[in-house]
Amino acid sequence: MKNRALLALALAMTSVGTTLVALPPPAAAAQRQHAPLRISQVTAVDDRSIDITFNTTLGPDILQFTAANPAYAGQFVKISGGALDGRPVAQIAGTTVRPVDTPGHRTLRVVLGPGVTLDAGTYELWFDGGADTLGDLFFRSADGRALPGTSTTPVGFAGTADDAAPARIASARRLDTRTVEVTFATTVWSGVPTGAYTGADITLTGGDAVSRPVYVESVPGTAQRVYRLYFGADLAASYRLALAPALRLTTNAGQTTTEVAADVTGGGGAYEPPRITGAEVADTGDRIQIRFSRRIASVGALPVKETRTGVSGTNVTAAQVRALLRFSGLRATSGRDAAEALRDDAAYFSDASTLVVKLDDPLKPGSRGTVALVEGALKDVTGTAGTTAAVPVQAPRHPRPPGSGFNPHGPDYLKVNTRATTVFQRYDHRVSDDGVSVRRDGVADRVSGQTIKTIEVDTKYLKAVFAPEYGGRLVSMIYKPTGNDLFYTNPVGTPYGFSSAAPGTPGNSPFYQNWLMVWGGVFPTLTEAEHGKFWNVPWDYSIKQENGRFALTITKTDDVDYPYKPSRYVYGATGLKTSVTYTIDARRPTLDMTVGIENPGAEDRRFEYWTCTTLAPGAPSDQGSPTMSVVSPVKTIYRDPGYRWMESVEEPAGPAGSGLLKLDKLNQMSNWTRDGIAYGQDLATLPQGDWWGVINHENNEGVIRVGDNKKTPGMKFWEWGQNNSFDTNVYTKGNSARPYIELWAGASPKFFTPAVLKAGQTLSWTETYLPTMDLGGVTNANANGAAEVKVDASGTVTGRLFATAIGKRLRATLVDASTGATLDSETFTGSPDTAVRLGGTVEPGVQARLILTEGDTTLLTAESGL
């Protein structure tokens, strides 16, 4: 999973909505070398552009930054000679500095703005960081070496008077009967669409026949010059390829406003249908990675999603895997055939040509077998069905269980560091004269680190980081048995959501302060909707530590009434006093967040309170999984009126126009085709309704929030959309789309719908955040754990239970819900990484109940079918 996440982070766009550049992931363990990064060569490509080539692969930060923000590096590049006077090239209007997608990822290209050209004379180029060291400005190599100091020695190069050329096709040739490879004469910075294609601006004409590609692929390492076009039907020998002016193909010379065309030369044989090219069993023995020769578009009726940067995340059930693959000779350690040992959430596509299959039991060590496609079970992007040839599979002879260094038998402990700090990398910005807002023109083309005081709490099970001085938030909560975070923290913050109203007048931003910047974690928002008034300001706080328990209490009194707030924020300065106490017990892998809201005044007050969570379990803090799904008791959602696209994904759950939809597909992140807001319905009245959370299906790690949903009946969904989340370069200025799922718990049912606190009244409740392991879904949860119970149409019952009483002697019992008869039971010791599995049968239509007990005390019950 980590390799996939790093690759996704390293994929950067050279221009919005157009060509992609595949950048290398960071080194697994970057070690600084004695030899610094240096410029090895400077070359004039034409009279408008200069390539700066370094002695080694550039780091992903500078590659991503320059791809996302072509204005950035030009602030520090200076050129003298000819018409260039040694000032930063960013001061030349229209000049950009971008990475070139060469195999070594060692080159940045300066493209001069209109009206400035090179001649055949001599020039010098150097980097100048001013008061900043160049390494701190992200000019580093992939292995951590930096351009030394604040400036570099000028490097001489010869200019050229050769004109920069507009887009032109150097060659177009048929690779096979469904694939045409197009090579441009020079780098095309933007204009060629990639991924699934449904447009009409790329045509292949032969006689009276006109064909359009169904998929466009950028070939990595070709300096954005080579593309492959895939067609949905076989091609004949003679065609003319035309790219319409509407594409606006952009080279060093600028945009092309005319058609770009070329004859397609023949060649290649028949198009080969998709097949399995290899299958490898993981060292742990419980996963099989299956690689296909083509990008897969569908498995039966299941579409295989793919973002423009190649990330998939499509989840595949056990039934779908059995309809797709045939396993032969492979048996799990339990003796079951591999097809019968599949998990219920049996597989996922990490990308459109790689399927990862998950088993409940590892394969027998050293066992051999084959895996083959079922005939016609899948189709690739051209619509071609797969072949059935089998490939060999061998389990490792000495499987290695996953290890994180966690010792479940070690002593409980509690360590607190009240003098810790963390650095939030974010775009430099200037707060406006009103002391609150930020405007678009107040955001610079630079990123720097904001050092924030934090409190770190370390136990055997958790490492939690709090930032009371930045919105009173819980920034991070790492579950030590895996080393992964439950929450998301933004690696690069950028202000967005600005008002366009004149300064000194009420704003029209979506947000109270007329701007926002995502950081992440869990934090209280009050007393207005959205992110409220206090998301980025210090809260008063106090710490208490005794008997292995840590408590951080943060407080805020709402005395703010910002005069330039947008008109929909109407509650004013409510005078409400809010306290939030975060509590960690060294003996448990959970965290409690107790919220109290007091109205000390003599009048009833309208207000909103929401706990905002940015959830991305099972991954490092600044990453998320495309396989994530929401788990909750909610069966119906209300889509916000601004997001009618949801109606094309979900079935209606109410009258036309009501906005009510079933929650069936939108629980999976991969089905969010764009950003959106929805609200879970009936949470306060649902049986087993006091919880919700997110599960990462790459490793079946999850996070659950347990609360009192009679007091917090609001459940708001926000996601950026699968494509936005995984295609957005984190250095893109003004775009905060990131790979997490944002769920909110509210004292009112939806945004801009107030709750009321009577004079003298206090409203309080406790939210518990806990990790889950080895679960693909959840039926019910509380602070003691989470369980999933399912009964299929035949009456077969399966149950899984993860308990937070790690190391305690517990008992799980599965019973027939109608009679109470025991179906299965197991006495076990609470495990930090494994769920207990139970099974049985009931009469068709009857439900089952799973019960967790410790001695005579019932800790959790979960019943199917509610």
CSV table of C-alpha atoms in Angstrom, one decimal, residues 70-295:
chain,number,residue,atom,x,y,z
A,70,PRO,CA,4.9,27.1,-12.7
A,71,ALA,CA,5.5,30.5,-11.1
A,72,TYR,CA,7.3,29.1,-8.2
A,73,ALA,CA,10.9,28.3,-9.2
A,74,GLY,CA,11.1,31.4,-11.5
A,75,GLN,CA,11.4,33.5,-8.4
A,76,PHE,CA,14.9,32.0,-7.8
A,77,VAL,CA,16.2,31.5,-11.3
A,78,LYS,CA,18.2,34.4,-12.8
A,79,ILE,CA,19.6,34.6,-16.4
A,80,SER,CA,21.9,37.3,-17.9
A,81,GLY,CA,22.9,37.9,-21.5
A,82,GLY,CA,21.1,39.2,-24.6
A,83,ALA,CA,17.8,40.7,-23.6
A,84,LEU,CA,18.0,39.1,-20.1
A,85,ASP,CA,19.3,41.4,-17.4
A,86,GLY,CA,19.8,39.0,-14.4
A,87,ARG,CA,16.6,39.6,-12.6
A,88,PRO,CA,14.4,36.7,-11.5
A,89,VAL,CA,12.7,35.2,-14.6
A,90,ALA,CA,9.4,35.3,-12.6
A,91,GLN,CA,9.5,39.0,-13.2
A,92,ILE,CA,9.2,38.4,-17.0
A,93,ALA,CA,5.5,38.2,-17.6
A,94,GLY,CA,4.3,34.7,-18.6
A,95,THR,CA,7.5,32.9,-17.8
A,96,THR,CA,7.2,29.5,-16.3
A,97,VAL,CA,9.6,26.8,-14.9
A,98,ARG,CA,8.3,23.3,-15.1
A,99,PRO,CA,9.7,19.7,-14.8
A,100,VAL,CA,10.3,17.8,-18.0
A,101,ASP,CA,9.2,14.1,-17.9
A,102,THR,CA,12.5,12.5,-18.8
A,103,PRO,CA,13.5,9.1,-17.6
A,104,GLY,CA,15.9,10.5,-15.0
A,105,HIS,CA,13.6,13.3,-13.7
A,106,ARG,CA,16.6,15.6,-13.6
A,107,THR,CA,15.5,18.5,-15.7
A,108,LEU,CA,13.6,21.8,-15.1
A,109,ARG,CA,12.7,23.9,-18.2
A,110,VAL,CA,12.4,27.7,-18.2
A,111,VAL,CA,9.9,28.8,-20.8
A,112,LEU,CA,10.2,32.5,-21.4
A,113,GLY,CA,7.1,34.7,-21.6
A,114,PRO,CA,5.9,36.3,-24.8
A,115,GLY,CA,8.1,39.1,-26.2
A,116,VAL,CA,11.4,37.8,-24.7
A,117,THR,CA,13.6,35.5,-26.8
A,118,LEU,CA,17.1,34.2,-26.9
A,119,ASP,CA,19.6,34.8,-29.6
A,120,ALA,CA,22.8,32.9,-30.6
A,121,GLY,CA,24.9,34.8,-28.0
A,122,THR,CA,26.2,33.6,-24.6
A,123,TYR,CA,24.3,33.5,-21.4
A,124,GLU,CA,24.7,32.7,-17.7
A,125,LEU,CA,22.1,31.1,-15.4
A,126,TRP,CA,22.1,30.7,-11.7
A,127,PHE,CA,19.8,30.1,-8.7
A,128,ASP,CA,19.5,32.9,-6.0
A,129,GLY,CA,17.4,32.2,-2.9
A,130,GLY,CA,18.0,35.7,-1.4
A,131,ALA,CA,17.9,35.3,2.3
A,132,ASP,CA,16.8,31.7,2.1
A,133,THR,CA,19.0,28.6,1.5
A,134,LEU,CA,18.1,26.8,-1.7
A,135,GLY,CA,17.6,23.5,0.1
A,136,ASP,CA,14.9,25.1,2.3
A,137,LEU,CA,13.2,26.3,-1.0
A,138,PHE,CA,12.8,22.6,-2.0
A,139,PHE,CA,15.7,22.4,-4.4
A,140,ARG,CA,16.7,19.0,-3.2
A,141,SER,CA,17.4,15.6,-4.8
A,142,ALA,CA,15.5,12.4,-4.3
A,143,ASP,CA,18.1,11.2,-1.8
A,144,GLY,CA,18.0,14.4,0.2
A,145,ARG,CA,21.0,16.4,-1.2
A,146,ALA,CA,20.4,20.1,-1.6
A,147,LEU,CA,21.6,22.9,-3.8
A,148,PRO,CA,24.1,24.4,-1.3
A,149,GLY,CA,23.9,27.8,0.2
A,150,THR,CA,21.7,30.7,-0.9
A,151,SER,CA,23.0,30.9,-4.5
A,152,THR,CA,24.8,28.9,-7.1
A,153,THR,CA,27.8,29.8,-9.4
A,154,PRO,CA,26.6,31.0,-12.8
A,155,VAL,CA,26.7,28.4,-15.5
A,156,GLY,CA,27.3,29.6,-19.0
A,157,PHE,CA,25.4,28.3,-22.0
A,158,ALA,CA,25.0,29.2,-25.7
A,159,GLY,CA,21.7,30.6,-26.8
A,160,THR,CA,20.0,29.8,-30.1
A,161,ALA,CA,17.9,31.8,-32.5
A,162,ASP,CA,15.9,28.6,-33.5
A,163,ASP,CA,12.2,29.5,-33.2
A,164,ALA,CA,10.1,27.6,-30.7
A,165,ALA,CA,7.8,25.4,-32.7
A,166,PRO,CA,4.0,25.1,-32.3
A,167,ALA,CA,2.6,21.7,-31.8
A,168,ARG,CA,3.4,19.3,-34.6
A,169,ILE,CA,3.1,15.5,-35.0
A,170,ALA,CA,6.5,14.0,-35.8
A,171,SER,CA,5.0,10.6,-36.4
A,172,ALA,CA,1.8,8.6,-35.9
A,173,ARG,CA,2.0,4.8,-36.3
A,174,ARG,CA,-0.3,1.9,-35.7
A,175,LEU,CA,1.2,-0.4,-33.0
A,176,ASP,CA,-1.6,-2.9,-33.5
A,177,THR,CA,-5.2,-3.0,-34.7
A,178,ARG,CA,-6.5,-0.9,-31.8
A,179,THR,CA,-3.5,1.2,-30.8
A,180,VAL,CA,-2.0,4.3,-32.4
A,181,GLU,CA,1.2,5.9,-31.0
A,182,VAL,CA,1.6,9.6,-31.6
A,183,THR,CA,4.9,11.3,-31.2
A,184,PHE,CA,5.1,15.1,-31.2
A,185,ALA,CA,8.1,17.0,-32.4
A,186,THR,CA,8.5,18.8,-29.1
A,187,THR,CA,7.1,18.8,-25.5
A,188,VAL,CA,3.3,19.3,-25.3
A,189,TRP,CA,2.7,21.0,-22.0
A,190,SER,CA,-1.1,20.7,-22.1
A,191,GLY,CA,-4.0,20.0,-24.3
A,192,VAL,CA,-3.8,16.2,-24.8
A,193,PRO,CA,-6.5,14.6,-22.6
A,194,THR,CA,-5.5,11.5,-20.8
A,195,GLY,CA,-7.5,8.6,-19.4
A,196,ALA,CA,-10.9,7.5,-20.6
A,197,TYR,CA,-11.9,9.7,-23.5
A,198,THR,CA,-15.4,10.5,-24.7
A,199,GLY,CA,-14.7,13.7,-26.6
A,200,ALA,CA,-14.9,14.5,-30.3
A,201,ASP,CA,-11.7,16.5,-30.8
A,202,ILE,CA,-9.4,13.6,-31.6
A,203,THR,CA,-10.4,11.8,-34.8
A,204,LEU,CA,-9.0,9.1,-37.0
A,205,THR,CA,-10.4,9.2,-40.6
A,206,GLY,CA,-10.1,6.5,-43.2
A,207,GLY,CA,-12.4,6.9,-46.2
A,208,ASP,CA,-15.9,7.4,-44.9
A,209,ALA,CA,-15.1,5.9,-41.5
A,210,VAL,CA,-14.4,8.2,-38.5
A,211,SER,CA,-13.0,6.7,-35.3
A,212,ARG,CA,-12.3,8.3,-31.9
A,213,PRO,CA,-10.1,6.9,-29.2
A,214,VAL,CA,-11.7,5.5,-26.0
A,215,TYR,CA,-8.6,5.9,-24.0
A,216,VAL,CA,-5.5,8.1,-24.2
A,217,GLU,CA,-2.3,7.3,-22.4
A,218,SER,CA,0.8,9.5,-21.8
A,219,VAL,CA,4.0,7.4,-22.2
A,220,PRO,CA,6.2,8.0,-19.2
A,221,GLY,CA,9.7,9.3,-19.6
A,222,THR,CA,9.2,10.8,-23.1
A,223,ALA,CA,9.3,14.5,-22.1
A,224,GLN,CA,5.6,14.8,-22.7
A,225,ARG,CA,6.0,14.0,-26.4
A,226,VAL,CA,4.6,10.4,-26.8
A,227,TYR,CA,1.0,9.3,-26.4
A,228,ARG,CA,-1.0,6.2,-27.2
A,229,LEU,CA,-4.5,6.2,-28.4
A,230,TYR,CA,-6.7,3.1,-27.9
A,231,PHE,CA,-9.8,2.5,-30.0
A,232,GLY,CA,-12.9,0.4,-29.3
A,233,ALA,CA,-12.8,-1.4,-32.7
A,234,ASP,CA,-10.2,-2.8,-35.0
A,235,LEU,CA,-8.6,-0.3,-37.4
A,236,ALA,CA,-7.7,-0.7,-41.0
A,237,ALA,CA,-4.4,0.2,-42.5
A,238,SER,CA,-4.8,3.8,-43.8
A,239,TYR,CA,-5.9,6.7,-41.6
A,240,ARG,CA,-5.4,10.4,-41.0
A,241,LEU,CA,-5.2,11.5,-37.4
A,242,ALA,CA,-6.5,15.0,-36.6
A,243,LEU,CA,-6.4,16.9,-33.3
A,244,ALA,CA,-8.9,19.8,-33.3
A,245,PRO,CA,-8.0,23.4,-32.5
A,246,ALA,CA,-10.3,23.2,-29.4
A,247,LEU,CA,-7.7,21.1,-27.6
A,248,ARG,CA,-5.4,24.2,-27.5
A,249,LEU,CA,-2.2,22.1,-27.6
A,250,THR,CA,0.5,24.1,-25.9
A,251,THR,CA,4.3,24.0,-26.5
A,252,ASN,CA,7.1,26.3,-25.7
A,253,ALA,CA,5.8,28.5,-28.5
A,254,GLY,CA,2.3,28.8,-26.8
A,255,GLN,CA,-1.1,27.5,-27.7
A,256,THR,CA,-1.8,26.1,-31.2
A,257,THR,CA,-5.0,27.5,-32.7
A,258,THR,CA,-5.1,25.3,-35.8
A,259,GLU,CA,-5.7,21.7,-36.5
A,260,VAL,CA,-2.7,19.4,-35.9
A,261,ALA,CA,-2.8,16.4,-38.2
A,262,ALA,CA,-0.7,13.6,-39.7
A,263,ASP,CA,-1.1,10.4,-41.7
A,264,VAL,CA,-0.9,7.2,-39.7
A,265,THR,CA,1.6,4.7,-40.9
A,266,GLY,CA,0.7,1.0,-40.8
A,267,GLY,CA,2.2,-1.7,-38.7
A,268,GLY,CA,1.7,-4.0,-35.8
A,269,GLY,CA,-0.3,-7.2,-35.6
A,270,ALA,CA,-3.7,-8.0,-34.1
A,271,TYR,CA,-4.6,-6.4,-30.8
A,272,GLU,CA,-3.9,-8.8,-27.9
A,273,PRO,CA,-6.8,-9.2,-25.5
A,274,PRO,CA,-6.2,-8.7,-21.8
A,275,ARG,CA,-4.6,-11.6,-19.9
A,276,ILE,CA,-3.0,-12.2,-16.6
A,277,THR,CA,0.8,-11.6,-16.9
A,278,GLY,CA,1.7,-12.6,-13.4
A,279,ALA,CA,0.6,-13.4,-9.9
A,280,GLU,CA,2.7,-13.0,-6.7
A,281,VAL,CA,1.9,-14.0,-3.2
A,282,ALA,CA,2.9,-11.5,-0.5
A,283,ASP,CA,5.4,-12.5,2.2
A,284,THR,CA,2.6,-12.8,4.6
A,285,GLY,CA,0.9,-15.4,2.4
A,286,ASP,CA,-2.6,-13.9,2.7
A,287,ARG,CA,-2.5,-11.7,-0.4
A,288,ILE,CA,-2.1,-12.4,-4.1
A,289,GLN,CA,-1.3,-9.5,-6.4
A,290,ILE,CA,-2.5,-10.2,-10.0
A,291,ARG,CA,-1.2,-8.2,-12.8
A,292,PHE,CA,-3.0,-7.8,-16.2
A,293,SER,CA,-1.6,-6.9,-19.5
A,294,ARG,CA,-4.2,-4.2,-20.1
A,295,ARG,CA,-6.0,-1.5,-18.2
